[in-house]
Amino acid sequence: VSKKFNRTRRAPAAAFVLLLAAAPLAGCAEAPFSMLDTAGPGADSIARVWWVMFWGSLAILVLMMALGFMAVFRAPHRRREISGRAFILGGGIAFPFLVLLVLLVYGLRSGQALLPLPTDRDVYRVEVRAHQWWWEVRYPDAPGGPLHTANEIHVPAGRPVDIHLTAADVIHSFWVPRLGGKIDAIPGRTNIIRLEAHAPGVYRGQCAEFCGAQHARMHFSFEAHSADGLNAYLASLADSAVPPGPGAPAFQAHCAACHSVDPREHAGGMAPNLAGLPGRATLGAGTLANGPGALPRWLREHQTLKPGNRMPPHELDDATLDAIAGYLEAGR
Ligand SMILES: [Cu+2]
């Protein structure tokens, strides 16, 4: 049987093993969440540690396999006996101790790059509060006073950014894989993570600590701008306003207890601030791409699109919902 298998099944079996081995690589084509497709110094240092460990463990594996093959296949008269003592002291203690010591020193030094240490560089500050299942964003130093928004973070490129992170309800974790490591968002505590993007661009972020049913739909975008681009964004956020319209009373009656459309208003942080909503790329923390028809759809189907999310179901009729959507969409 084994001979027959050898002849007829070897090629398909080898192809299958290769395919299995290649499967994890398929994930690498999708770059937005790849921590190996680095776009900032924090991620650079993490990826370097990753590659050192990858090639290091591969080298050790090859060494062990070679020793194993020598023990089994070398002609008996050419094998040399090693004493058990030398084997245990050398292979079991000295070798792992050295490897782990080198890795420890290297890992600690690389970790320094991720810490919000004092620096002469001009650090930009953003405050983020994680909620089930969305991100509250505040710019404390925006020209003209603090501004609020949700699910998107705008920062300068080429400059360190400290994210002051906390949580409103349970533990979440803030992660922009292409820029750096993750850090927990813990209720009652503020953690700081320092991120930097080498170049302007939109980087994607995701909650990385299971936080309840809709944990998977807790995305955010992290956009790095040129200095002028950031000023323009903050100016447009500060300037965002929703003109009074036929839908305003219905919004006041049914939505304003939770939502504000004023970027200067914190409103308790129960729900995403809706200032500048028409300019957002997504609704529901990445659940639905924003665009024509997206807002009416969110208002009708939010509990099907993102079941259990903290925006309660309602019984508003179509005319009221369309009026509210029209009111919010007229904003800038
Ligand atoms: Cu989560």
XYZ file of N, CA and C in Angstrom, residues 60-289:
690
model
N 17.002 27.887 14.400
C 17.107 26.890 15.474
C 16.410 25.594 15.060
N 15.270 25.725 14.384
C 14.555 24.530 13.909
C 15.437 23.728 12.951
N 16.072 24.446 12.005
C 16.920 23.756 11.026
C 18.090 23.057 11.738
N 18.668 23.739 12.709
C 19.759 23.147 13.470
C 19.315 21.864 14.168
N 18.135 21.929 14.817
C 17.620 20.754 15.543
C 17.323 19.605 14.584
N 16.728 19.937 13.423
C 16.425 18.890 12.449
C 17.722 18.241 11.971
N 18.742 19.076 11.720
C 20.016 18.545 11.240
C 20.608 17.598 12.283
N 20.574 17.998 13.559
C 21.100 17.135 14.616
C 20.312 15.826 14.671
N 18.980 15.936 14.532
C 18.138 14.749 14.558
C 18.488 13.788 13.426
N 18.641 14.345 12.225
C 18.979 13.504 11.073
C 20.339 12.845 11.262
N 21.298 13.623 11.804
C 22.620 13.057 12.029
C 22.539 11.896 13.017
N 21.740 12.058 14.064
C 21.636 11.005 15.076
C 21.046 9.738 14.474
N 20.097 9.905 13.542
C 19.408 8.730 13.007
C 20.166 8.112 11.840
N 20.644 8.949 10.935
C 21.148 8.405 9.664
C 22.659 8.300 9.551
N 23.403 8.946 10.415
C 24.851 8.848 10.285
C 25.319 7.418 10.522
N 26.337 7.007 9.768
C 26.857 5.654 9.962
C 27.301 5.500 11.418
N 26.949 4.349 12.046
C 27.214 4.168 13.476
C 28.669 4.476 13.860
N 29.633 4.081 12.991
C 31.028 4.269 13.413
C 31.429 5.741 13.378
N 30.604 6.593 12.709
C 30.966 8.014 12.657
C 30.237 8.825 13.721
N 29.274 8.208 14.418
C 28.549 8.942 15.472
C 29.453 9.094 16.688
N 29.304 10.268 17.327
C 30.083 10.452 18.549
C 29.141 10.544 19.724
N 29.496 9.876 20.803
C 28.641 9.912 21.995
C 28.861 11.238 22.731
N 27.756 11.949 23.077
C 27.899 13.131 23.932
C 27.416 12.716 25.317
N 28.102 13.155 26.345
C 27.667 12.754 27.686
C 26.335 13.438 27.993
N 25.514 12.778 28.780
C 24.206 13.327 29.140
C 24.363 14.669 29.837
N 25.395 14.792 30.648
C 25.633 16.015 31.399
C 25.887 17.202 30.454
N 26.786 16.997 29.488
C 27.104 18.070 28.530
C 25.849 18.439 27.747
N 25.089 17.411 27.400
C 23.885 17.629 26.609
C 22.883 18.519 27.373
N 22.670 18.177 28.654
C 21.687 18.925 29.447
C 22.190 20.341 29.760
N 23.467 20.433 30.188
C 23.995 21.756 30.551
C 24.097 22.671 29.334
N 24.589 22.093 28.235
C 24.791 22.919 27.034
C 23.490 23.185 26.308
N 22.813 22.072 25.911
C 21.629 22.209 25.061
C 20.387 22.604 25.836
N 20.323 22.196 27.104
C 19.086 22.403 27.865
C 19.110 23.676 28.691
N 20.309 24.152 29.065
C 20.366 25.337 29.933
C 21.092 26.503 29.258
N 22.364 26.279 28.880
C 23.156 27.408 28.366
C 22.550 27.967 27.076
N 22.198 27.091 26.144
C 21.715 27.560 24.840
C 20.402 28.349 24.953
N 19.343 27.781 25.602
C 18.105 28.568 25.742
C 18.320 29.835 26.551
N 19.183 29.772 27.584
C 19.422 30.952 28.411
C 19.997 32.083 27.557
N 20.973 31.749 26.735
C 21.595 32.765 25.878
C 20.590 33.343 24.880
N 19.857 32.444 24.225
C 18.892 32.890 23.208
C 17.851 33.805 23.852
N 17.316 33.388 25.020
C 16.269 34.184 25.655
C 16.815 35.501 26.199
N 18.071 35.474 26.675
C 18.662 36.704 27.198
C 18.813 37.732 26.074
N 19.337 37.274 24.933
C 19.502 38.184 23.797
C 18.137 38.741 23.379
N 17.133 37.853 23.313
C 15.792 38.303 22.913
C 15.203 39.289 23.913
N 15.446 39.052 25.203
C 14.903 39.923 26.246
C 15.466 41.333 26.098
N 16.797 41.409 25.979
C 17.436 42.726 25.866
C 16.947 43.425 24.598
N 16.936 42.668 23.506
C 16.502 43.242 22.231
C 15.035 43.686 22.286
N 14.182 42.837 22.896
C 12.754 43.153 22.987
C 12.511 44.384 23.849
N 13.216 44.479 24.987
C 13.022 45.640 25.867
C 13.461 46.917 25.162
N 14.578 46.836 24.460
C 15.060 48.032 23.756
C 14.086 48.448 22.652
N 13.547 47.465 21.929
C 12.595 47.800 20.861
C 11.327 48.393 21.450
N 10.926 47.896 22.625
C 9.703 48.372 23.266
C 9.777 49.851 23.615
N 10.993 50.356 23.853
C 11.164 51.783 24.180
C 10.549 52.667 23.099
N 10.643 52.202 21.852
C 10.151 53.009 20.729
C 8.642 53.216 20.822
N 7.963 52.396 21.644
C 6.503 52.468 21.691
C 6.003 53.288 22.883
N 6.906 53.676 23.774
C 6.468 54.330 25.009
C 6.348 55.847 24.827
N 5.395 56.454 25.532
C 5.247 57.913 25.443
C 6.271 58.610 26.337
N 7.562 58.438 26.044
C 8.622 59.020 26.868
C 8.745 60.517 26.575
N 9.306 61.268 27.521
C 9.518 62.695 27.257
C 10.383 62.859 26.006
N 10.074 63.847 25.205
C 10.814 64.045 23.960
C 10.851 65.541 23.637
N 11.852 65.944 22.835
C 11.908 67.357 22.410
C 10.938 67.611 21.272
N 10.448 66.529 20.677
C 9.583 66.713 19.518
C 8.207 67.179 19.968
N 7.510 67.818 19.047
C 6.212 68.388 19.354
C 5.157 67.282 19.251
N 4.634 66.872 20.406
C 3.701 65.743 20.416
C 2.265 66.237 20.286
N 1.524 65.645 19.376
C 0.125 66.007 19.186
C -0.728 65.130 20.096
N -1.842 65.670 20.595
C -2.626 64.931 21.582
C -4.069 64.758 21.113
N -4.566 63.538 21.242
C -5.970 63.254 20.944
C -6.514 62.415 22.091
N -7.759 62.652 22.500
C -8.371 61.849 23.553
C -9.423 60.925 22.948
N -9.364 59.662 23.324
C -10.289 58.682 22.771
C -10.929 57.910 23.913
N -12.264 57.772 23.848
C -12.964 56.973 24.851
C -13.701 55.859 24.113
N -13.417 54.625 24.506
C -14.028 53.487 23.836
C -15.367 53.165 24.482
N -16.345 52.870 23.647
C -17.676 52.493 24.109
C -18.057 51.192 23.431
N -19.011 50.461 24.015
C -19.630 49.361 23.290
C -20.559 49.993 22.258
N -20.363 50.060 20.946
C -19.228 49.566 20.225
C -18.826 50.633 19.239
N -18.301 51.720 19.788
C -17.885 52.846 18.941
C -16.831 53.640 19.695
N -16.206 54.588 19.009
C -15.101 55.338 19.589
C -15.441 56.821 19.651
N -15.320 57.377 20.840
C -15.559 58.807 21.027
C -14.210 59.511 20.890
N -14.164 60.559 20.077
C -12.891 61.218 19.776
C -12.978 62.689 20.163
N -11.931 63.180 20.846
C -11.927 64.578 21.269
C -10.565 65.187 20.938
N -10.601 66.381 20.363
C -9.364 67.120 20.071
C -9.250 68.235 21.097
N -8.495 68.019 22.192
C -8.477 69.032 23.249
C -7.792 70.315 22.813
N -6.875 70.209 21.851
C -6.073 71.383 21.481
C -6.474 71.978 20.139
N -7.676 71.668 19.660
C -8.088 72.227 18.366
C -8.125 73.742 18.479
N -7.715 74.441 17.400
C -7.759 75.901 17.454
C -9.196 76.329 17.741
N -9.384 77.216 18.704
C -10.732 77.693 18.992
C -11.468 76.836 20.008
N -10.807 75.826 20.582
C -11.447 75.056 21.641
C -11.657 73.598 21.273
N -11.851 72.751 22.275
C -11.978 71.309 22.045
C -13.131 70.966 21.097
N -12.905 69.938 20.278
C -13.932 69.484 19.336
C -14.166 67.994 19.534
N -15.395 67.557 19.260
C -15.760 66.148 19.425
C -16.200 65.539 18.106
N -15.887 64.278 17.927
C -16.439 63.528 16.804
C -16.385 62.046 17.179
N -16.590 61.162 16.201
C -16.624 59.739 16.538
C -16.087 58.888 15.401
N -15.457 57.791 15.777
C -15.059 56.715 14.860
C -14.044 57.104 13.790
N -13.522 58.321 13.839
C -12.425 58.666 12.949
C -11.498 59.615 13.683
N -10.212 59.401 13.499
C -9.205 60.174 14.223
C -8.294 60.812 13.183
N -8.133 62.105 13.281
C -7.296 62.818 12.315
C -6.086 63.384 13.035
N -4.915 63.124 12.494
C -3.671 63.517 13.172
C -2.680 64.053 12.144
N -1.615 64.712 12.612
C -0.573 65.130 11.676
C 0.332 63.947 11.335
N 0.829 63.888 10.093
C 1.802 62.849 9.713
C 3.190 63.319 10.124
N 4.100 62.363 10.326
C 5.487 62.702 10.604
C 5.697 63.364 11.955
N 4.754 63.181 12.854
C 4.857 63.791 14.168
C 4.299 62.802 15.177
N 4.937 62.679 16.362
C 4.367 61.747 17.342
C 2.991 62.218 17.798
N 2.096 61.246 17.967
C 0.742 61.539 18.421
C 0.488 60.699 19.661
N 0.116 61.323 20.764
C -0.255 60.570 21.958
C -1.761 60.425 22.005
N -2.202 59.165 22.008
C -3.628 58.912 22.164
C -3.870 58.666 23.655
N -4.645 59.545 24.288
C -5.008 59.364 25.701
C -6.303 58.575 25.715
N -6.190 57.339 26.203
C -7.255 56.388 25.961
C -7.935 55.947 27.248
N -9.260 55.949 27.233
C -9.989 55.364 28.351
C -11.231 54.676 27.798
N -12.056 54.115 28.700
C -13.244 53.405 28.238
C -14.431 53.795 29.094
N -15.633 53.729 28.517
C -16.839 54.139 29.221
C -17.495 52.976 29.946
N -17.275 51.749 29.473
C -18.054 50.640 30.016
C -17.211 49.419 30.379
N -16.642 48.760 29.389
C -15.848 47.558 29.654
C -14.455 47.774 29.053
N -13.600 46.783 29.171
C -12.256 46.930 28.624
C -12.273 46.703 27.111
N -11.681 47.632 26.392
C -11.503 47.519 24.950
C -10.009 47.608 24.668
N -9.626 47.459 23.425
C -8.224 47.660 23.093
C -8.102 48.392 21.767
N -7.210 49.362 21.763
C -7.054 50.278 20.625
C -5.899 49.779 19.768
N -6.160 49.535 18.486
C -5.091 48.963 17.655
C -5.145 49.502 16.234
N -4.040 50.091 15.788
C -3.859 50.476 14.385
C -2.652 49.658 13.915
N -2.894 48.468 13.368
C -1.794 47.509 13.143
C -0.632 48.062 12.316
N -0.898 48.916 11.343
C 0.193 49.388 10.481
C 1.037 50.463 11.161
N 0.567 50.969 12.311
C 1.307 52.053 12.964
C 1.966 51.653 14.275
N 1.417 50.671 14.982
C 2.036 50.350 16.261
C 1.326 49.240 16.987
N 1.690 49.095 18.262
C 1.109 48.031 19.080
C -0.270 48.414 19.560
N -0.862 47.526 20.354
C -2.188 47.829 20.893
C -2.075 48.215 22.355
N -3.109 48.905 22.833
C -3.121 49.242 24.253
C -4.560 49.147 24.741
N -4.730 48.677 25.976
C -6.071 48.496 26.521
C -6.716 49.834 26.866
N -8.021 49.909 26.645
C -8.827 51.043 27.096
C -9.592 50.530 28.308
N -9.305 51.119 29.486
C -9.839 50.585 30.735
C -10.680 51.659 31.426
N -11.914 51.306 31.850
C -12.754 52.297 32.531
C -12.043 52.833 33.781
N -12.102 54.151 33.981
C -11.520 54.746 35.177
C -10.022 54.927 35.126
N -9.413 54.735 33.971
C -7.974 54.820 33.880
C -7.611 55.375 32.511
N -6.542 56.163 32.442
C -6.138 56.669 31.134
C -4.796 56.068 30.747
N -4.768 55.373 29.658
C -3.516 54.832 29.110
C -3.114 55.675 27.912
N -1.812 55.792 27.707
C -1.345 56.595 26.577
C -0.562 55.710 25.617
N -0.902 55.782 24.354
C -0.086 55.096 23.346
C 0.425 56.157 22.383
N 1.717 56.055 22.027
C 2.291 57.019 21.091
C 2.384 56.381 19.708
N 1.771 57.032 18.735
C 1.794 56.522 17.366
C 2.351 57.606 16.460
N 2.917 57.172 15.364
C 3.385 58.147 14.371
C 3.247 57.515 12.997
N 2.777 58.298 12.045
C 2.698 57.804 10.668
C 3.808 58.493 9.880
N 4.599 57.701 9.130
C 5.661 58.303 8.320
C 5.090 59.282 7.299
N 3.938 58.920 6.715
C 3.410 59.716 5.608
C 1.900 59.863 5.735
N 1.346 60.901 5.099
C -0.114 61.037 5.116
C -0.785 59.796 4.537
N -1.942 59.470 5.048
C -2.671 58.311 4.549
C -3.768 57.945 5.528
N -4.617 57.002 5.110
C -5.681 56.528 5.991
C -5.307 55.135 6.468
N -5.212 54.979 7.775
C -4.849 53.697 8.361
C -6.064 53.189 9.119
N -6.229 51.882 9.133
C -7.446 51.372 9.767
C -7.178 50.851 11.166
N -8.146 51.068 12.033
C -8.016 50.618 13.407
C -9.208 49.762 13.785
N -9.012 48.996 14.851
C -10.042 48.035 15.248
C -9.890 47.775 16.736
N -11.006 47.527 17.404
C -10.929 47.106 18.799
C -10.313 45.715 18.827
N -9.355 45.510 19.727
C -8.612 44.250 19.717
C -8.777 43.469 21.018
N -9.844 43.781 21.773
C -10.102 43.033 23.013
C -11.586 42.751 23.019
N -11.946 41.473 23.100
C -13.359 41.130 23.000
C -14.164 41.914 24.035
N -15.195 42.643 23.568
C -15.904 43.562 24.453
C -17.405 43.392 24.331
N -17.863 42.272 23.812
C -19.304 42.048 23.709
C -19.709 41.733 22.279
N -21.040 41.601 22.095
C -21.582 41.047 20.855
C -21.046 41.719 19.592
N -20.945 43.054 19.581
C -20.563 43.745 18.339
C -19.097 44.174 18.331
N -18.268 43.464 19.069
C -16.836 43.761 19.096
C -16.245 43.823 17.678
N -16.702 42.914 16.817
C -16.123 42.863 15.464
C -16.484 44.101 14.650
N -17.613 44.769 14.988
C -17.985 45.981 14.251
C -17.619 47.210 15.074
N -16.379 47.262 15.466
C -15.912 48.405 16.246
C -14.617 48.911 15.607
N -14.783 49.417 14.385
C -13.648 49.913 13.614
C -13.480 51.415 13.813
N -12.338 51.914 13.418
C -12.196 53.365 13.291
C -11.187 53.631 12.195
N -11.187 54.852 11.691
C -10.145 55.183 10.727
C -9.203 56.179 11.379
N -7.950 56.081 11.002
C -6.898 56.892 11.593
C -6.212 57.571 10.419
N -6.505 58.869 10.239
C -6.001 59.529 9.038
C -4.891 60.508 9.395
N -3.737 60.307 8.757
C -2.614 61.216 8.978
C -2.589 62.224 7.844
N -2.486 63.513 8.216
C -2.534 64.605 7.246
C -1.222 65.374 7.249
N -1.004 66.145 6.193
C 0.009 67.193 6.248
C -0.493 68.223 7.263
N 0.403 69.108 7.736
C -0.012 70.093 8.742
C -1.197 70.915 8.232
N -1.137 71.335 6.964
C -2.236 72.127 6.402
C -3.512 71.312 6.319
N -3.359 70.045 5.922
C -4.526 69.170 5.791
C -5.233 69.017 7.122
N -4.445 68.856 8.205
C -5.062 68.694 9.520
C -5.796 69.967 9.925
N -5.158 71.117 9.693
C -5.838 72.372 10.032
C -7.138 72.516 9.256
N -7.089 72.125 7.977
C -8.298 72.232 7.162
C -9.379 71.313 7.720
N -8.987 70.097 8.109
C -9.994 69.176 8.652
C -10.610 69.752 9.926
N -9.748 70.219 10.849
C -10.271 70.727 12.124
C -11.138 71.970 11.908
N -10.737 72.795 10.924
C -11.548 73.986 10.642
C -12.912 73.557 10.120
N -12.940 72.532 9.265
C -14.241 72.127 8.722
C -15.087 71.478 9.816
N -14.451 70.758 10.739
C -15.216 70.163 11.848
C -15.781 71.271 12.739
N -14.933 72.283 13.031
C -15.383 73.381 13.895
C -16.535 74.127 13.241
N -16.492 74.177 11.918
C -17.450 74.946 11.146
C -18.707 74.140 10.829
N -18.687 72.827 11.169
C -19.810 71.985 10.756
C -21.058 72.439 11.501
N -22.146 72.413 10.808
C -23.395 72.852 11.411
C -24.534 72.249 10.628
N -25.644 72.028 11.288
C -26.822 71.516 10.603
C -27.846 72.642 10.590
N -28.170 73.163 9.396
C -29.133 74.270 9.338
C -30.511 73.778 9.751
N -31.303 74.651 10.379
C -32.649 74.225 10.773
C -33.443 73.789 9.546
N -34.193 72.728 9.673
C -34.973 72.235 8.536
C -36.202 71.560 9.072
N -37.053 71.042 8.165
C -38.299 70.425 8.611
C -38.069 69.244 9.557
N -36.906 68.603 9.479
C -36.671 67.442 10.343
C -36.162 67.803 11.729
N -35.867 69.105 11.951
C -35.233 69.482 13.216
C -36.059 69.125 14.452
N -37.383 69.445 14.446
C -38.154 69.104 15.661
C -38.151 67.601 15.950
N -38.272 66.781 14.905
C -38.273 65.330 15.126
C -36.923 64.878 15.672
N -35.829 65.467 15.163
C -34.506 65.118 15.686
C -34.431 65.489 17.166
N -34.913 66.704 17.487
C -34.890 67.133 18.885
C -35.692 66.170 19.754
N -36.828 65.729 19.244
C -37.711 64.895 20.051
C -37.177 63.476 20.227
N -36.584 62.914 19.166
C -36.288 61.481 19.211
C -34.801 61.130 19.297
N -33.952 62.086 19.006
C -32.537 61.730 18.894
C -31.643 62.552 19.815
N -32.060 63.802 20.080
C -31.142 64.734 20.733
C -30.859 64.390 22.191
N -31.671 63.488 22.788
C -31.369 63.083 24.158
C -30.009 62.382 24.201
N -29.641 61.737 23.105
C -28.357 61.028 23.062
C -27.336 61.746 22.176
N -27.804 62.236 21.016
C -26.872 62.760 20.019
C -26.837 64.279 19.989
N -25.630 64.825 19.780
C -25.501 66.251 19.513
C -25.012 66.415 18.083
N -25.350 67.545 17.465
C -24.779 67.824 16.139
C -23.764 68.954 16.253
N -23.486 69.373 17.498
C -22.545 70.471 17.719
C -21.188 69.898 18.133
N -20.152 70.125 17.324
C -18.844 69.521 17.637
C -18.265 70.019 18.954
N -18.807 71.137 19.481
C -18.265 71.673 20.747
C -18.944 71.092 21.962
N -19.992 70.289 21.710
C -20.788 69.810 22.823
C -20.453 68.354 23.128
N -20.198 68.068 24.389
C -19.888 66.682 24.743
C -21.162 65.871 24.924
N -22.207 66.471 25.492
C -23.522 65.841 25.621
C -23.473 64.498 26.340
N -22.571 64.364 27.298
C -22.550 63.154 28.114
C -21.849 61.965 27.480
N -21.578 62.060 26.187
C -20.854 60.963 25.540
C -21.635 59.661 25.487
N -22.966 59.734 25.471
C -23.769 58.505 25.406
C -23.797 57.921 24.011
N -23.595 58.780 23.015
C -23.762 58.367 21.629
C -22.795 59.190 20.779
N -22.454 58.705 19.584
C -21.519 59.451 18.745
C -22.025 60.867 18.480
N -21.131 61.842 18.602
C -21.454 63.201 18.176
C -21.634 63.157 16.653
N -22.702 63.780 16.160
C -23.000 63.660 14.725
C -22.495 64.856 13.911
N -21.636 65.685 14.507
C -21.096 66.832 13.755
C -20.319 66.343 12.536
N -20.558 66.962 11.397
C -19.828 66.594 10.188
C -20.178 65.208 9.675
N -21.357 64.701 10.065
C -21.755 63.338 9.684
C -21.673 63.062 8.177
N -22.147 63.994 7.289
C -22.111 63.684 5.856
C -20.690 63.397 5.346
N -19.673 63.923 6.043
C -18.299 63.698 5.595
C -17.685 62.409 6.112
N -18.392 61.671 6.958
C -17.813 60.433 7.509
C -17.793 59.320 6.481
N -16.757 58.496 6.558
C -16.622 57.416 5.578
C -17.579 56.272 5.868
N -17.895 56.066 7.153
C -18.767 54.935 7.494
C -19.775 55.362 8.550
N -20.785 54.548 8.742
C -21.731 54.724 9.856
C -21.664 53.472 10.728
N -21.859 53.661 12.037
C -21.881 52.505 12.937
C -20.501 51.911 13.145
N -19.464 52.757 13.233
C -18.091 52.295 13.468
C -17.642 51.262 12.440
N -17.840 51.621 11.160
C -17.354 50.745 10.090
C -18.389 49.741 9.619
N -19.621 49.788 10.178
C -20.640 48.795 9.807
C -21.128 49.005 8.377
N -21.316 50.272 8.012
C -21.976 50.590 6.745
C -21.189 51.709 6.075
N -20.856 51.555 4.775
C -20.172 52.637 4.072
C -21.134 53.806 3.959
